[in-house]
Amino acid sequence: MSKLLDSNRRMTPLTMCPGTLAYMPPEALREPPVYSKKIDCFSFGVLQIQIMTRQFPDPGPAMRVVEDSRSPTGTSKIPVLDSERRKSHIDLIDPTHTLLPTALDCLSYSEKDRPSAQDLCRQLA
């Protein structure tokens, strides 16, 4: 799917919820969702974590409620980084595992910080 995108364009969503929630990047959970080539990179990072732990990815909540005196309700929701949402699985992996840094790069919150498919091919070669 990501190969169909021009490098300067974003994809128009065909569904409200693409793919499986456990593999979705943060930008796909926004309203409206945003899709780019890096959506597959994020899912690949989740898959790497799943392979290394031999467990289905079960991330924690994507948002955290915090006190906010400026809000009429007294609280606000803030995003939780995926490295924190998936910490229970990441902690099961030997910190010296050669694939762990690549998986964590793929799970970067910002799509701009994730490696490209070419970068991944070079890293895994």
PDB file of C-alpha atoms in Angstrom:
ATOM      1  CA  MET A   1       0.000   0.000   0.000  1.00  0.00           C
ATOM      2  CA  SER A   2       2.740   2.459   0.914  1.00  0.00           C
ATOM      3  CA  LYS A   3       4.384   1.983  -2.496  1.00  0.00           C
ATOM      4  CA  LEU A   4       1.309   3.546  -4.097  1.00  0.00           C
ATOM      5  CA  LEU A   5       1.935   6.895  -2.435  1.00  0.00           C
ATOM      6  CA  ASP A   6       3.804   9.711  -4.066  1.00  0.00           C
ATOM      7  CA  SER A   7       6.601  10.932  -1.815  1.00  0.00           C
ATOM      8  CA  ASN A   8       4.963  14.362  -1.493  1.00  0.00           C
ATOM      9  CA  ARG A   9       1.357  13.244  -0.964  1.00  0.00           C
ATOM     10  CA  ARG A  10      -0.640  11.748   1.829  1.00  0.00           C
ATOM     11  CA  MET A  11      -3.169   9.021   1.327  1.00  0.00           C
ATOM     12  CA  THR A  12      -6.878   9.672   1.569  1.00  0.00           C
ATOM     13  CA  PRO A  13      -8.415   7.287   4.074  1.00  0.00           C
ATOM     14  CA  LEU A  14     -10.694   4.627   2.631  1.00  0.00           C
ATOM     15  CA  THR A  15     -11.902   3.474   6.029  1.00  0.00           C
ATOM     16  CA  MET A  16     -12.130   5.066   9.427  1.00  0.00           C
ATOM     17  CA  CYS A  17      -9.879   2.428  10.978  1.00  0.00           C
ATOM     18  CA  PRO A  18      -7.137   0.912   8.792  1.00  0.00           C
ATOM     19  CA  GLY A  19      -5.805  -2.449   9.871  1.00  0.00           C
ATOM     20  CA  THR A  20      -5.544  -3.883  13.360  1.00  0.00           C
ATOM     21  CA  LEU A  21      -5.579  -1.504  16.316  1.00  0.00           C
ATOM     22  CA  ALA A  22      -2.556  -3.115  18.021  1.00  0.00           C
ATOM     23  CA  TYR A  23      -0.386  -2.395  14.944  1.00  0.00           C
ATOM     24  CA  MET A  24      -1.639   1.146  14.249  1.00  0.00           C
ATOM     25  CA  PRO A  25       0.631   4.171  14.503  1.00  0.00           C
ATOM     26  CA  PRO A  26      -0.459   7.236  16.484  1.00  0.00           C
ATOM     27  CA  GLU A  27      -1.247   9.268  13.365  1.00  0.00           C
ATOM     28  CA  ALA A  28      -3.833   6.687  12.269  1.00  0.00           C
ATOM     29  CA  LEU A  29      -5.660   7.189  15.573  1.00  0.00           C
ATOM     30  CA  ARG A  30      -6.001  10.969  15.087  1.00  0.00           C
ATOM     31  CA  GLU A  31      -9.166  12.638  13.910  1.00  0.00           C
ATOM     32  CA  PRO A  32      -8.961  12.837  10.969  1.00  0.00           C
ATOM     33  CA  PRO A  33      -6.446  10.003  10.530  1.00  0.00           C
ATOM     34  CA  VAL A  34      -3.235  10.717   8.619  1.00  0.00           C
ATOM     35  CA  TYR A  35      -1.586   8.101   6.414  1.00  0.00           C
ATOM     36  CA  SER A  36       1.896   8.126   4.926  1.00  0.00           C
ATOM     37  CA  LYS A  37       4.560   5.656   3.866  1.00  0.00           C
ATOM     38  CA  LYS A  38       5.707   5.432   7.481  1.00  0.00           C
ATOM     39  CA  ILE A  39       2.491   3.698   8.602  1.00  0.00           C
ATOM     40  CA  ASP A  40       3.973   0.368   7.465  1.00  0.00           C
ATOM     41  CA  CYS A  41       7.249   1.091   9.260  1.00  0.00           C
ATOM     42  CA  PHE A  42       5.413   1.471  12.560  1.00  0.00           C
ATOM     43  CA  SER A  43       3.543  -1.789  12.037  1.00  0.00           C
ATOM     44  CA  PHE A  44       6.850  -3.494  11.228  1.00  0.00           C
ATOM     45  CA  GLY A  45       8.235  -2.277  14.567  1.00  0.00           C
ATOM     46  CA  VAL A  46       5.236  -3.774  16.376  1.00  0.00           C
ATOM     47  CA  LEU A  47       5.738  -7.027  14.476  1.00  0.00           C
ATOM     48  CA  GLN A  48       9.406  -7.113  15.522  1.00  0.00           C
ATOM     49  CA  ILE A  49       8.404  -6.683  19.171  1.00  0.00           C
ATOM     50  CA  GLN A  50       5.864  -9.486  18.740  1.00  0.00           C
ATOM     51  CA  ILE A  51       8.484 -11.806  17.239  1.00  0.00           C
ATOM     52  CA  MET A  52      11.058 -11.028  19.935  1.00  0.00           C
ATOM     53  CA  THR A  53       8.560 -11.538  22.792  1.00  0.00           C
ATOM     54  CA  ARG A  54       6.461 -14.280  21.167  1.00  0.00           C
ATOM     55  CA  GLN A  55       3.407 -12.414  22.470  1.00  0.00           C
ATOM     56  CA  PHE A  56       0.551 -10.658  20.699  1.00  0.00           C
ATOM     57  CA  PRO A  57       1.035  -6.893  21.029  1.00  0.00           C
ATOM     58  CA  ASP A  58      -1.341  -5.516  23.631  1.00  0.00           C
ATOM     59  CA  PRO A  59      -0.534  -1.826  24.008  1.00  0.00           C
ATOM     60  CA  GLY A  60      -1.806   0.238  26.893  1.00  0.00           C
ATOM     61  CA  PRO A  61      -4.081   3.267  26.414  1.00  0.00           C
ATOM     62  CA  ALA A  62      -3.109   5.785  23.722  1.00  0.00           C
ATOM     63  CA  MET A  63      -4.148   8.733  25.905  1.00  0.00           C
ATOM     64  CA  ARG A  64      -3.597   9.629  29.561  1.00  0.00           C
ATOM     65  CA  VAL A  65      -5.862  11.867  31.629  1.00  0.00           C
ATOM     66  CA  VAL A  66      -3.962  14.572  33.528  1.00  0.00           C
ATOM     67  CA  GLU A  67      -5.033  17.416  35.778  1.00  0.00           C
ATOM     68  CA  ASP A  68      -5.424  20.692  33.895  1.00  0.00           C
ATOM     69  CA  SER A  69      -6.607  23.793  35.743  1.00  0.00           C
ATOM     70  CA  ARG A  70      -7.235  25.567  32.401  1.00  0.00           C
ATOM     71  CA  SER A  71      -9.769  22.950  31.299  1.00  0.00           C
ATOM     72  CA  PRO A  72     -13.457  23.344  32.246  1.00  0.00           C
ATOM     73  CA  THR A  73     -13.454  19.703  33.410  1.00  0.00           C
ATOM     74  CA  GLY A  74     -10.195  20.103  35.348  1.00  0.00           C
ATOM     75  CA  THR A  75      -8.520  17.427  33.221  1.00  0.00           C
ATOM     76  CA  SER A  76      -7.036  17.019  29.745  1.00  0.00           C
ATOM     77  CA  LYS A  77      -5.999  14.048  27.661  1.00  0.00           C
ATOM     78  CA  ILE A  78      -2.405  13.798  26.462  1.00  0.00           C
ATOM     79  CA  PRO A  79      -0.903  11.189  24.113  1.00  0.00           C
ATOM     80  CA  VAL A  80       1.187   8.350  25.548  1.00  0.00           C
ATOM     81  CA  LEU A  81       4.342   7.452  23.607  1.00  0.00           C
ATOM     82  CA  ASP A  82       4.259   3.983  22.090  1.00  0.00           C
ATOM     83  CA  SER A  83       7.527   3.020  23.762  1.00  0.00           C
ATOM     84  CA  GLU A  84       5.660   3.593  27.054  1.00  0.00           C
ATOM     85  CA  ARG A  85       2.380   1.971  25.891  1.00  0.00           C
ATOM     86  CA  ARG A  86       4.322  -1.146  24.900  1.00  0.00           C
ATOM     87  CA  LYS A  87       6.765  -1.078  27.826  1.00  0.00           C
ATOM     88  CA  SER A  88       5.524  -4.351  29.342  1.00  0.00           C
ATOM     89  CA  HIS A  89       6.488  -6.138  26.115  1.00  0.00           C
ATOM     90  CA  ILE A  90       9.675  -4.178  25.472  1.00  0.00           C
ATOM     91  CA  ASP A  91      10.907  -4.990  28.992  1.00  0.00           C
ATOM     92  CA  LEU A  92      10.729  -8.709  28.128  1.00  0.00           C
ATOM     93  CA  ILE A  93      13.391  -8.273  25.429  1.00  0.00           C
ATOM     94  CA  ASP A  94      17.085  -8.577  26.187  1.00  0.00           C
ATOM     95  CA  PRO A  95      18.366  -4.969  25.968  1.00  0.00           C
ATOM     96  CA  THR A  96      21.343  -6.198  23.915  1.00  0.00           C
ATOM     97  CA  HIS A  97      19.117  -7.853  21.270  1.00  0.00           C
ATOM     98  CA  THR A  98      20.391  -6.664  17.886  1.00  0.00           C
ATOM     99  CA  LEU A  99      16.886  -5.901  16.551  1.00  0.00           C
ATOM    100  CA  LEU A 100      15.660  -3.889  19.534  1.00  0.00           C
ATOM    101  CA  PRO A 101      17.059  -0.491  18.425  1.00  0.00           C
ATOM    102  CA  THR A 102      15.495  -0.917  14.971  1.00  0.00           C
ATOM    103  CA  ALA A 103      12.123  -1.872  16.465  1.00  0.00           C
ATOM    104  CA  LEU A 104      12.183   1.137  18.801  1.00  0.00           C
ATOM    105  CA  ASP A 105      13.072   3.463  15.893  1.00  0.00           C
ATOM    106  CA  CYS A 106      10.055   2.110  14.010  1.00  0.00           C
ATOM    107  CA  LEU A 107       7.843   2.862  17.028  1.00  0.00           C
ATOM    108  CA  SER A 108       8.817   6.551  17.111  1.00  0.00           C
ATOM    109  CA  TYR A 109       5.803   8.740  17.882  1.00  0.00           C
ATOM    110  CA  SER A 110       6.513  11.071  14.980  1.00  0.00           C
ATOM    111  CA  GLU A 111       6.398   9.498  11.540  1.00  0.00           C
ATOM    112  CA  LYS A 112       9.278  11.803  10.540  1.00  0.00           C
ATOM    113  CA  ASP A 113      11.524  10.098  13.112  1.00  0.00           C
ATOM    114  CA  ARG A 114      10.869   6.586  11.792  1.00  0.00           C
ATOM    115  CA  PRO A 115      13.272   4.967   9.329  1.00  0.00           C
ATOM    116  CA  SER A 116      12.307   4.666   5.675  1.00  0.00           C
ATOM    117  CA  ALA A 117      11.904   1.269   4.008  1.00  0.00           C
ATOM    118  CA  GLN A 118      15.341   1.807   2.417  1.00  0.00           C
ATOM    119  CA  ASP A 119      16.857   2.571   5.825  1.00  0.00           C
ATOM    120  CA  LEU A 120      15.331  -0.607   7.231  1.00  0.00           C
ATOM    121  CA  CYS A 121      16.717  -2.690   4.366  1.00  0.00           C
ATOM    122  CA  ARG A 122      20.206  -1.284   5.034  1.00  0.00           C
ATOM    123  CA  GLN A 123      19.922  -1.855   8.800  1.00  0.00           C
ATOM    124  CA  LEU A 124      18.704  -5.436   8.423  1.00  0.00           C
ATOM    125  CA  ALA A 125      21.083  -6.472   5.615  1.00  0.00           C
TER     126      ALA A 125
END
